[in-house]
Tab-separated table of C-alpha atoms (C1' of nucleotides) in Angstrom:
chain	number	residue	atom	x	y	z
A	143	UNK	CA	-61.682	9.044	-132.230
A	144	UNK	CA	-63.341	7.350	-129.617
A	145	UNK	CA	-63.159	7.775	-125.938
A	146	UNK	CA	-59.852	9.976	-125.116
A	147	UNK	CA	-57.336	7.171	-124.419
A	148	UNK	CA	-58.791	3.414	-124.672
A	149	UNK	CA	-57.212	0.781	-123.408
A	150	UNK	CA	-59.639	-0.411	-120.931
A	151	UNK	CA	-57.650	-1.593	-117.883
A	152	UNK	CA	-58.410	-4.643	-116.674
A	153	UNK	CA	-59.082	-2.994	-113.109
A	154	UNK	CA	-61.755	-1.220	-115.387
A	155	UNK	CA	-63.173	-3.925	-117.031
A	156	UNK	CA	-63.548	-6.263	-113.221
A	157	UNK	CA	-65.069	-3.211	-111.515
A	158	UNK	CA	-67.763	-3.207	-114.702
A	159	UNK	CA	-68.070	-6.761	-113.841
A	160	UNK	CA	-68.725	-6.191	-110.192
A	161	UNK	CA	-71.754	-3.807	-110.991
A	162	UNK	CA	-73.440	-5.699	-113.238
A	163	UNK	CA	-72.745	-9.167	-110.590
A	164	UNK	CA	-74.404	-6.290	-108.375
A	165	UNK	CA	-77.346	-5.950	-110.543
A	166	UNK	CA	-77.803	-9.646	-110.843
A	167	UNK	CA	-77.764	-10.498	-107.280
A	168	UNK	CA	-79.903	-6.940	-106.771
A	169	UNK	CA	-82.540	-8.246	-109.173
A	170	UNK	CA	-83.047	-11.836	-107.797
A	171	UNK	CA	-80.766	-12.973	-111.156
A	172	UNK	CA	-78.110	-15.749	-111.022
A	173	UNK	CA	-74.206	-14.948	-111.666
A	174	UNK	CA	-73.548	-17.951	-114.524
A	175	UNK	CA	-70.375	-18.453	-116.059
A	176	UNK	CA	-72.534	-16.788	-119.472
A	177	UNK	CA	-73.509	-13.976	-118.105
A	178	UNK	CA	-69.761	-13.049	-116.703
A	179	UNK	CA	-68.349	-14.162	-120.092
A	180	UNK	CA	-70.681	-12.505	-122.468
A	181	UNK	CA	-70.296	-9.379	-119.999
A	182	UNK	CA	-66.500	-9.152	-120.064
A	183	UNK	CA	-66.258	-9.510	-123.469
A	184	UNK	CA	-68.013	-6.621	-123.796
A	185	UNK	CA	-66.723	-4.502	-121.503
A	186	UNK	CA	-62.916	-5.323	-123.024
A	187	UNK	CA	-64.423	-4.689	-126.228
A	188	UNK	CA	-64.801	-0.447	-125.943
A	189	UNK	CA	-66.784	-0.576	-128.997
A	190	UNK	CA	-69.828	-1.518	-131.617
A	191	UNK	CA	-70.923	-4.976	-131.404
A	192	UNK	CA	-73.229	-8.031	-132.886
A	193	UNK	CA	-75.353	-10.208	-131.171
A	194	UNK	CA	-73.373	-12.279	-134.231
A	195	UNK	CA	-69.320	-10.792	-133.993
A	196	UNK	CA	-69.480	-11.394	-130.292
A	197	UNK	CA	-70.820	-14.818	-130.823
A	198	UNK	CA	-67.704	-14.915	-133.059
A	199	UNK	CA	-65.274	-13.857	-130.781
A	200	UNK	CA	-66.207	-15.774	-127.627
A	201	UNK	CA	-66.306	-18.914	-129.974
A	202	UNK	CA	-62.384	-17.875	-130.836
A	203	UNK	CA	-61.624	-17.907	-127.526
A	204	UNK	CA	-63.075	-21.316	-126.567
A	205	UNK	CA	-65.790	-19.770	-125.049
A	206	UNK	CA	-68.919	-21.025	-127.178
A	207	UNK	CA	-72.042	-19.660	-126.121
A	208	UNK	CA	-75.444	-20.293	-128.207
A	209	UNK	CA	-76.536	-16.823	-129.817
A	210	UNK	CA	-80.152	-17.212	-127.627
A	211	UNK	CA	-78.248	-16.952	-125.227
A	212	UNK	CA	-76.414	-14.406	-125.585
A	213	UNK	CA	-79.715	-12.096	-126.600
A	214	UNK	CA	-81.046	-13.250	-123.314
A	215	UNK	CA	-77.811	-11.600	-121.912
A	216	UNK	CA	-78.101	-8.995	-124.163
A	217	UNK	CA	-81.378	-8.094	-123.161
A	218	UNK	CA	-80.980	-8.293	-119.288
A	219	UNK	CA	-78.028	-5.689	-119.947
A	220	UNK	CA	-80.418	-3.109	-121.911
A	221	UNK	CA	-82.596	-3.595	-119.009
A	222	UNK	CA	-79.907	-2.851	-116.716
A	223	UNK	CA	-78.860	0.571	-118.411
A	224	UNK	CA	-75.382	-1.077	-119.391
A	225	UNK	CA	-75.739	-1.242	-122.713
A	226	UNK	CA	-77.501	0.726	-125.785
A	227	UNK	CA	-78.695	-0.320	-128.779
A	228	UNK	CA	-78.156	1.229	-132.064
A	229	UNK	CA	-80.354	1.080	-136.035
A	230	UNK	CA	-77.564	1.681	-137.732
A	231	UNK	CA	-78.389	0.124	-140.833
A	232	UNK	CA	-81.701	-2.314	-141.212
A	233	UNK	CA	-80.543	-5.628	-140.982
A	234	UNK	CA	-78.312	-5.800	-137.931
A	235	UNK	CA	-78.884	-4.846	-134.811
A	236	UNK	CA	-75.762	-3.269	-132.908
A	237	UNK	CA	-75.177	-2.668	-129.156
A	238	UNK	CA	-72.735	-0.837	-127.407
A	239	UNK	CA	-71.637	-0.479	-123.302
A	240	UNK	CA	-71.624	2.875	-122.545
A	241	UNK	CA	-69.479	3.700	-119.710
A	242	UNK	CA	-70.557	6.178	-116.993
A	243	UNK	CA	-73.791	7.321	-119.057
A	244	UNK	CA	-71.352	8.992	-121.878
A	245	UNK	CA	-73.664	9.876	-124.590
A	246	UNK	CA	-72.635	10.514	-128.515
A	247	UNK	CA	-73.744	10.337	-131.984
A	248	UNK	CA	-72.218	8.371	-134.636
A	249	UNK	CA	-70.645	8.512	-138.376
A	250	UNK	CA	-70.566	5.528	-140.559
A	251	UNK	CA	-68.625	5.412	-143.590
A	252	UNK	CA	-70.532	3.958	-146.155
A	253	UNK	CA	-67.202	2.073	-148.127
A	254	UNK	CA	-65.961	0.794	-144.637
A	255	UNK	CA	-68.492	0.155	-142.110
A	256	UNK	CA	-66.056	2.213	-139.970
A	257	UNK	CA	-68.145	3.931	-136.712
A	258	UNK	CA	-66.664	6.939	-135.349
A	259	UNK	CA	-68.593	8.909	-132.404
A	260	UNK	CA	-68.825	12.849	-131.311
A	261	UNK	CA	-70.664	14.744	-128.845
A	262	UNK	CA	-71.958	18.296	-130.375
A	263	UNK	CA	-73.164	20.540	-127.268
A	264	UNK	CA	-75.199	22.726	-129.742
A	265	UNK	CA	-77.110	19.723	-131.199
A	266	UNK	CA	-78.062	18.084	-128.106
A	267	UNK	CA	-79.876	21.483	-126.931
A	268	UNK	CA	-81.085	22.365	-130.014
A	269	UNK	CA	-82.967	19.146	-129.985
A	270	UNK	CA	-84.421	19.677	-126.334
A	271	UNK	CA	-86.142	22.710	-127.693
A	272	UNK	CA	-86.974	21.203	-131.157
A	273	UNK	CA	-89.171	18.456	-129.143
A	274	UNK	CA	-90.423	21.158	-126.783
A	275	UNK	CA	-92.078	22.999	-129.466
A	276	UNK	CA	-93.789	19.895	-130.733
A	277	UNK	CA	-94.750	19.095	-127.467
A	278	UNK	CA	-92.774	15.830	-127.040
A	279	UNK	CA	-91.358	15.170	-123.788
A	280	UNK	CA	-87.878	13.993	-125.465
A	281	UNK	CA	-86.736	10.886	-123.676
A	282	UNK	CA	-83.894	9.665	-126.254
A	283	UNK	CA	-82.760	10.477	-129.967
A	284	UNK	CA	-80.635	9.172	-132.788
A	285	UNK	CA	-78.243	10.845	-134.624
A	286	UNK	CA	-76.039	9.077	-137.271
A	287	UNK	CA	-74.402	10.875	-140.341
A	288	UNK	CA	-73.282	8.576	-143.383
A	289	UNK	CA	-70.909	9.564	-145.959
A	290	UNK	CA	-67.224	7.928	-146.659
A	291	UNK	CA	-63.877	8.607	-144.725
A	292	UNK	CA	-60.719	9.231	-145.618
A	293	UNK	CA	-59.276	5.609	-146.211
A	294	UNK	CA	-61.068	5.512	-149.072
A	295	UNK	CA	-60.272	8.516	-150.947
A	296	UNK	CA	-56.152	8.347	-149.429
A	297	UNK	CA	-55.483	5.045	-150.425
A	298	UNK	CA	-57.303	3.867	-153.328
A	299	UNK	CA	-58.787	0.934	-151.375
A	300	UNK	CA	-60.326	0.266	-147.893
A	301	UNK	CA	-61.199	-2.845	-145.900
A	302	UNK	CA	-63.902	-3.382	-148.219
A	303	UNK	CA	-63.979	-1.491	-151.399
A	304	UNK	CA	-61.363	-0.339	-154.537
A	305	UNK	CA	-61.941	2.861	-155.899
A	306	UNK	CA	-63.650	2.734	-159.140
A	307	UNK	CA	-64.175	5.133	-162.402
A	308	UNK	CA	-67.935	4.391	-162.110
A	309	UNK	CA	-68.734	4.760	-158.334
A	310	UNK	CA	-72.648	3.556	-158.028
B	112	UNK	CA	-96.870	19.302	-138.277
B	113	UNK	CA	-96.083	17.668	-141.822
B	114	UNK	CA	-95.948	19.932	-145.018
B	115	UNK	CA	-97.307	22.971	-145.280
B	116	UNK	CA	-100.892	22.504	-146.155
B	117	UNK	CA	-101.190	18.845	-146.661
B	118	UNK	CA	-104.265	18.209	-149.163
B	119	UNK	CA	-102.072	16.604	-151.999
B	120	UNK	CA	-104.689	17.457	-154.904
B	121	UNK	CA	-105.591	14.770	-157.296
B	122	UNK	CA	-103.751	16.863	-159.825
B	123	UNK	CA	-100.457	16.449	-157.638
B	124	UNK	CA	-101.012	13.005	-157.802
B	125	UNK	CA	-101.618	12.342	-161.396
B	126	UNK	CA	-98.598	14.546	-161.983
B	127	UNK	CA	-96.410	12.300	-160.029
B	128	UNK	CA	-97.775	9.317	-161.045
B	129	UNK	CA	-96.531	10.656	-164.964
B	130	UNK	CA	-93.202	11.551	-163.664
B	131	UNK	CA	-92.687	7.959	-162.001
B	132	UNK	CA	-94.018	6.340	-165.490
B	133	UNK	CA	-91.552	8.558	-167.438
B	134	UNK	CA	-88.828	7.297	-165.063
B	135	UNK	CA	-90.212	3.844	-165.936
B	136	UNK	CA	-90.383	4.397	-169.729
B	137	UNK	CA	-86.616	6.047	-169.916
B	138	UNK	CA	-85.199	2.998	-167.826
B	139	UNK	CA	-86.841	0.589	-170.282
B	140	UNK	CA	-89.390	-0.715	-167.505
B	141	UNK	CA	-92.784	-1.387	-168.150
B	142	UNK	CA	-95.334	0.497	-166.698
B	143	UNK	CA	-98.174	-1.764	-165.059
B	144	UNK	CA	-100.923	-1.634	-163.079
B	145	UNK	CA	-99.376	-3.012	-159.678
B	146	UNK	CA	-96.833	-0.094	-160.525
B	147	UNK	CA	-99.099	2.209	-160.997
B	148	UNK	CA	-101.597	1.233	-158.509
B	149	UNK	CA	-98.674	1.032	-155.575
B	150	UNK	CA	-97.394	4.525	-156.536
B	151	UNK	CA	-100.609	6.389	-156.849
B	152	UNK	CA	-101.312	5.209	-152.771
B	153	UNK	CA	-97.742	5.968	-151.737
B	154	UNK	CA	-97.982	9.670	-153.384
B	155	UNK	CA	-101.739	10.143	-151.751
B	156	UNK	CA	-100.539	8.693	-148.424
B	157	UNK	CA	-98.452	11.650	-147.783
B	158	UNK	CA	-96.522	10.056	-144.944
B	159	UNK	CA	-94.361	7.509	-143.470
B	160	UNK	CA	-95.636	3.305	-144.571
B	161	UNK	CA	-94.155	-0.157	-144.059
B	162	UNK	CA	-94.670	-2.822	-147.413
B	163	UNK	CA	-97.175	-4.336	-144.695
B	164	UNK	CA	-99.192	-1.153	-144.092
B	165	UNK	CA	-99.042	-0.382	-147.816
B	166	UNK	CA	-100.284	-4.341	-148.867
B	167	UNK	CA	-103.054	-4.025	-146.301
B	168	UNK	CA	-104.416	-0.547	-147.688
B	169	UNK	CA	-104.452	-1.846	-150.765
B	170	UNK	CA	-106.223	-4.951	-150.096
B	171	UNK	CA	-109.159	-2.633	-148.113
B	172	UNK	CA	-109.699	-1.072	-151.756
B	173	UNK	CA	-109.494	-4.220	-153.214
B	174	UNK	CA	-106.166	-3.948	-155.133
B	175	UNK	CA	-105.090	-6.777	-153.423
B	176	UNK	CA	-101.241	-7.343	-154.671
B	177	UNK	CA	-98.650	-9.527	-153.279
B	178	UNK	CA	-96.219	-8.394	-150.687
B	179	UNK	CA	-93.573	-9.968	-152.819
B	180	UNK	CA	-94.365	-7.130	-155.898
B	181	UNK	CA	-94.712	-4.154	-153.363
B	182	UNK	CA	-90.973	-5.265	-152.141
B	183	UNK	CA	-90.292	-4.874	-156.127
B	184	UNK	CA	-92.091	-1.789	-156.765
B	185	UNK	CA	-90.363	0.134	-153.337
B	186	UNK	CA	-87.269	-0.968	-154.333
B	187	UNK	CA	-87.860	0.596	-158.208
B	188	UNK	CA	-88.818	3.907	-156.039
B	189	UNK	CA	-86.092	3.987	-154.053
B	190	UNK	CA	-83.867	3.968	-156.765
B	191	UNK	CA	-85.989	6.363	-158.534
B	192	UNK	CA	-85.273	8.793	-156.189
B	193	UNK	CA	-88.818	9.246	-155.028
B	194	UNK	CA	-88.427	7.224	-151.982
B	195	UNK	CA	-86.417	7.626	-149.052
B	196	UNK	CA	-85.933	4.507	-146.360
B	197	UNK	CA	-85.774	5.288	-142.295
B	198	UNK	CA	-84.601	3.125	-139.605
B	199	UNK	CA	-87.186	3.915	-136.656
B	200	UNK	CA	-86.917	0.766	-134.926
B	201	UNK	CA	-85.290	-2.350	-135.206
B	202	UNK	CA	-88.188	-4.423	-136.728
B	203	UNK	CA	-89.800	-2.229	-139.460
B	204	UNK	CA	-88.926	-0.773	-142.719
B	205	UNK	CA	-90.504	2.654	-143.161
B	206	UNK	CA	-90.374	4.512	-146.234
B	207	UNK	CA	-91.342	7.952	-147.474
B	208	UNK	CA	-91.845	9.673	-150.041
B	209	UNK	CA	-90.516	12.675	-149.805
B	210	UNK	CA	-91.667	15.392	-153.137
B	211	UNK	CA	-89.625	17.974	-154.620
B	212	UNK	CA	-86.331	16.951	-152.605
B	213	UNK	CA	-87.366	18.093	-149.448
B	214	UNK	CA	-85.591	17.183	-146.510
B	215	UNK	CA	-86.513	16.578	-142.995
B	216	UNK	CA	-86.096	14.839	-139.640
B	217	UNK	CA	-88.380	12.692	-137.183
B	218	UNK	CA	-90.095	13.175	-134.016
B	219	UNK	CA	-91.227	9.455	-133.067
B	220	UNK	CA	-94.067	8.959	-129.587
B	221	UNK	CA	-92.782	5.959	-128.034
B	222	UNK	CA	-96.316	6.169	-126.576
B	223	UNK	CA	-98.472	5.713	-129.639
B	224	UNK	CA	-96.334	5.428	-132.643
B	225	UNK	CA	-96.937	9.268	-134.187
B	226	UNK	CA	-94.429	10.689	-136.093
B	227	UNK	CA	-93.882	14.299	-136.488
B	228	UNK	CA	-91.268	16.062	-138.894
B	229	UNK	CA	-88.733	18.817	-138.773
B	230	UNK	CA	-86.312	20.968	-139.828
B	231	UNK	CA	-83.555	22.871	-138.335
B	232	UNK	CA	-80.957	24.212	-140.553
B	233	UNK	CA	-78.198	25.224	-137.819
B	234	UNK	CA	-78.454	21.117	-137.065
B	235	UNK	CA	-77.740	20.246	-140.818
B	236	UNK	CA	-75.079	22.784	-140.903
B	237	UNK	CA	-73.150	21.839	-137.921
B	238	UNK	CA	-73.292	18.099	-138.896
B	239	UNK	CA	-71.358	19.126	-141.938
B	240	UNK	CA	-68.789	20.968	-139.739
B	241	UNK	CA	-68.676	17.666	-137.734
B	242	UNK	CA	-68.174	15.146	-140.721
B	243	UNK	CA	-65.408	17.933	-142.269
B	244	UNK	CA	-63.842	17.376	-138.562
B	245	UNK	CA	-63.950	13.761	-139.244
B	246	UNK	CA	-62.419	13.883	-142.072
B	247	UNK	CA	-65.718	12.345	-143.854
B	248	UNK	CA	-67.069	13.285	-147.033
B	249	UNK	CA	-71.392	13.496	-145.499
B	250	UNK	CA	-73.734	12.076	-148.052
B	251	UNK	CA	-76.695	11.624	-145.770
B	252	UNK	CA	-78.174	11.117	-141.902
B	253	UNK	CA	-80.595	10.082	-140.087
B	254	UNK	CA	-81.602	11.920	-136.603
B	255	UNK	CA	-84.821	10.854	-134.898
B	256	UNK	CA	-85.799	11.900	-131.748
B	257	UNK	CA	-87.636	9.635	-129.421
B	258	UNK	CA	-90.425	10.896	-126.781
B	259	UNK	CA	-93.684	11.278	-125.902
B	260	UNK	CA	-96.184	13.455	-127.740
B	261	UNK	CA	-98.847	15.518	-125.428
B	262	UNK	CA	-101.722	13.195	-126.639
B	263	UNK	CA	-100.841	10.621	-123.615
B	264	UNK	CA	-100.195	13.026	-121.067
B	265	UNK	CA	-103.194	15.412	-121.710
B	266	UNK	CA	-106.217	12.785	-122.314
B	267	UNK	CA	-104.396	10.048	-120.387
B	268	UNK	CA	-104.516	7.297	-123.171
B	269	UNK	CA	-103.882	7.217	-126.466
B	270	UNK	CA	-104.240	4.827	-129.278
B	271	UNK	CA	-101.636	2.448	-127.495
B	272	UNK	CA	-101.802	3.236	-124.342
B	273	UNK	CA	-103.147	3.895	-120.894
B	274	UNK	CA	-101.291	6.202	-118.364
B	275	UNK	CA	-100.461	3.577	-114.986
B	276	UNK	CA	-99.221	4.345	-111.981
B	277	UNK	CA	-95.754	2.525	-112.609
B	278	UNK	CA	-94.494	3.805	-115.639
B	279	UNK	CA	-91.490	0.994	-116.775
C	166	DA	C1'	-84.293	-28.822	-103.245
C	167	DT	C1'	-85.898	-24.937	-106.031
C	168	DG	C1'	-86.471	-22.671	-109.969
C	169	DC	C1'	-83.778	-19.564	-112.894
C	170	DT	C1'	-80.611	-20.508	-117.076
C	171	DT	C1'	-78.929	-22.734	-120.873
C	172	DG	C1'	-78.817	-25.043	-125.410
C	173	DC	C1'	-81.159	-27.069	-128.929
C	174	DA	C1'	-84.351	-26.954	-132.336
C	175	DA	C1'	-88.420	-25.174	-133.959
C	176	DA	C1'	-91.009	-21.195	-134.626
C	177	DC	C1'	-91.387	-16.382	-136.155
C	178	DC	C1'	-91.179	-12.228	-138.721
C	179	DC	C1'	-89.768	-9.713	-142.420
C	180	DT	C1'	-87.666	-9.871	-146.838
C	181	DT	C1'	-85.835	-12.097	-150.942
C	182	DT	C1'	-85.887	-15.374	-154.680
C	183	DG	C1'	-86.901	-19.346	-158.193
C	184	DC	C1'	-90.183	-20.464	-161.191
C	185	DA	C1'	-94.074	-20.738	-164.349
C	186	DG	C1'	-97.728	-18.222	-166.215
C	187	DG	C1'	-99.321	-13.375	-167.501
C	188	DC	C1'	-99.008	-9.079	-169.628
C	189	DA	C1'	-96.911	-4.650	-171.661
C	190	DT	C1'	-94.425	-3.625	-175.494
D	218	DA	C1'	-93.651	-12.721	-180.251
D	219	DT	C1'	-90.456	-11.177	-176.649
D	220	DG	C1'	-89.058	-10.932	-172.303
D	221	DC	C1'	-90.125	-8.143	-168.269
D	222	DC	C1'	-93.627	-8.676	-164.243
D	223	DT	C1'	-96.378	-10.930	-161.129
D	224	DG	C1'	-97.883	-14.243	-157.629
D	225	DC	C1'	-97.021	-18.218	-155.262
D	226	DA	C1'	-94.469	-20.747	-152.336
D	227	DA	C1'	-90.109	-21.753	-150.612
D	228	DA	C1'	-85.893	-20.124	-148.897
D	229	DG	C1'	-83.169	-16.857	-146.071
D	230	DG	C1'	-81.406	-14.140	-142.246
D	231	DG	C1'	-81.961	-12.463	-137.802
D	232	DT	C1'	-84.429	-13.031	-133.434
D	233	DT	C1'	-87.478	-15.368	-130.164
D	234	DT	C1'	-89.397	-19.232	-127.687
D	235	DG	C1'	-90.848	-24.093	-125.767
D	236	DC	C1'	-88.833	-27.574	-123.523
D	237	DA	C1'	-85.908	-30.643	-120.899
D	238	DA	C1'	-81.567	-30.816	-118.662
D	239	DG	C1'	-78.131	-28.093	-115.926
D	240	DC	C1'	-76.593	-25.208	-112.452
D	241	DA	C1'	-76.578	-21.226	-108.914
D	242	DT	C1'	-78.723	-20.413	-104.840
DNA sequence: ATGCTTGCAAACCCTTTGCAGGCAT
DNA sequence: ATGCCTGCAAAGGGTTTGCAAGCAT
């Protein structure tokens, strides 16, 4: 349930590339071989990510980078509106490139880890006049809903839990 | 904007602080005075703490107790039921205790750190509709909204702040 | 040549845990 | 007396930072 058909071209993911080399060279910053790497791998990812599972993945692909790094990267890309960041649970602190300024909210299964995303019309206005009448000047929010998904309850079992008699 | 008319009386108090040591006496814990002492500020705080805002509070009214115990104690609470956790930012833990069930959401300043709370039942119902869509079985969420109160923009400071000419 | 970037390791912050002594039961 | 609790200090996990070498400009 994510964007309406994935599969990121790789025309998509180069032009991505070419705007944040843009921003780099606009900003005085240098275009390393780190910066492009750690950058495409996120833009071919189209999803949720680690400072840690990226680590992970560029390692797989011979591409070891150290994890400072990559939160130096990381960081530069907040900066340059590329990326968001996300609380979805305490310890771990997710990102996520958000093409063309698409906003949406998020559901996490609780047996799974699974993230799914939506856009509600209703709720984003409802919260622009929710912060009006407190007198913020609303500049962001976060929305995520917990709960479990189907998997769980279909097939008995799930990526990372069985279904039990005596569910905690 | 919190509850009602805030003013927890001392009887409130004292009839929380029985309810948590019943919890502790039906679980088989033992009820001490770090227990006891940790609860009794958390129910007449009536609002939003971190373990380090909680240990320094204490140590002010010289109830000094390790950092290590609160961590024990919240997590007792928690499971109690008379705690609820929040992820407002990346780096801090804030809990809440939240009487009688009540629900709510958060208004955070990005300016000075105030939080404000709210309710809006057309939001909780249409998150339901959402997770049904979903095909997820909600248990719970967690929707703050991020701005900045009127304090900063009406006196031009505020307890973090200063307004400048280049706002980042 | 200049100085921003990187990688390493150490430092940090918050949280958890092992252990021995203390206390509620 | 029993064994749960506490406090201390150490360990842990994630993130940041100082520094010297490396690389884009």
């Amino acid at each position: 349930m994510g964007r309406v058909s994935s599969s990121e071209s790789n025309v998509d993911v180069h032009r991505q590339l070419a705007a944040f080399s843009n921003y780099l060279k606009r900003k005085g910053l240098k275009i390393t071989n780190q910066r492009l790497l750690v950058a495409e791998k996120i833009f071919s990812l189209q999803s949720h990510f680690t400072v840690d599972t990226l680590a992970e993945e560029l390692k797989e692909r011979r591409n070891e980078i150290s994890r400072a790094t990559i939160y130096r990267i990381v960081t530069v890309m907040v900066e340059a509106g590329l990326l968001t960041e996300h609380n979805f649970g305490q310890n771990a602190r997710y990102f996520e490139y958000i093409p063309r300024q698409e906003h949406h909210d998020h559901i996490i299964c609780n047996d799974c880890g699974r993230i799914d995303e939506f856009v509600h019309d209703g709720i984003e206005q409802i919260q622009l006049q929710i912060a009006e009448q407190h007198g913020y000047d609303l500049s962001e929010h976060s929305l995520n809903l917990y709960g479990s998904c189907q998997e769980l309850r279909k097939k008995g079992t799930c990526s990372r839990r069985v279904v039990r008699e005596n569910r905690v």
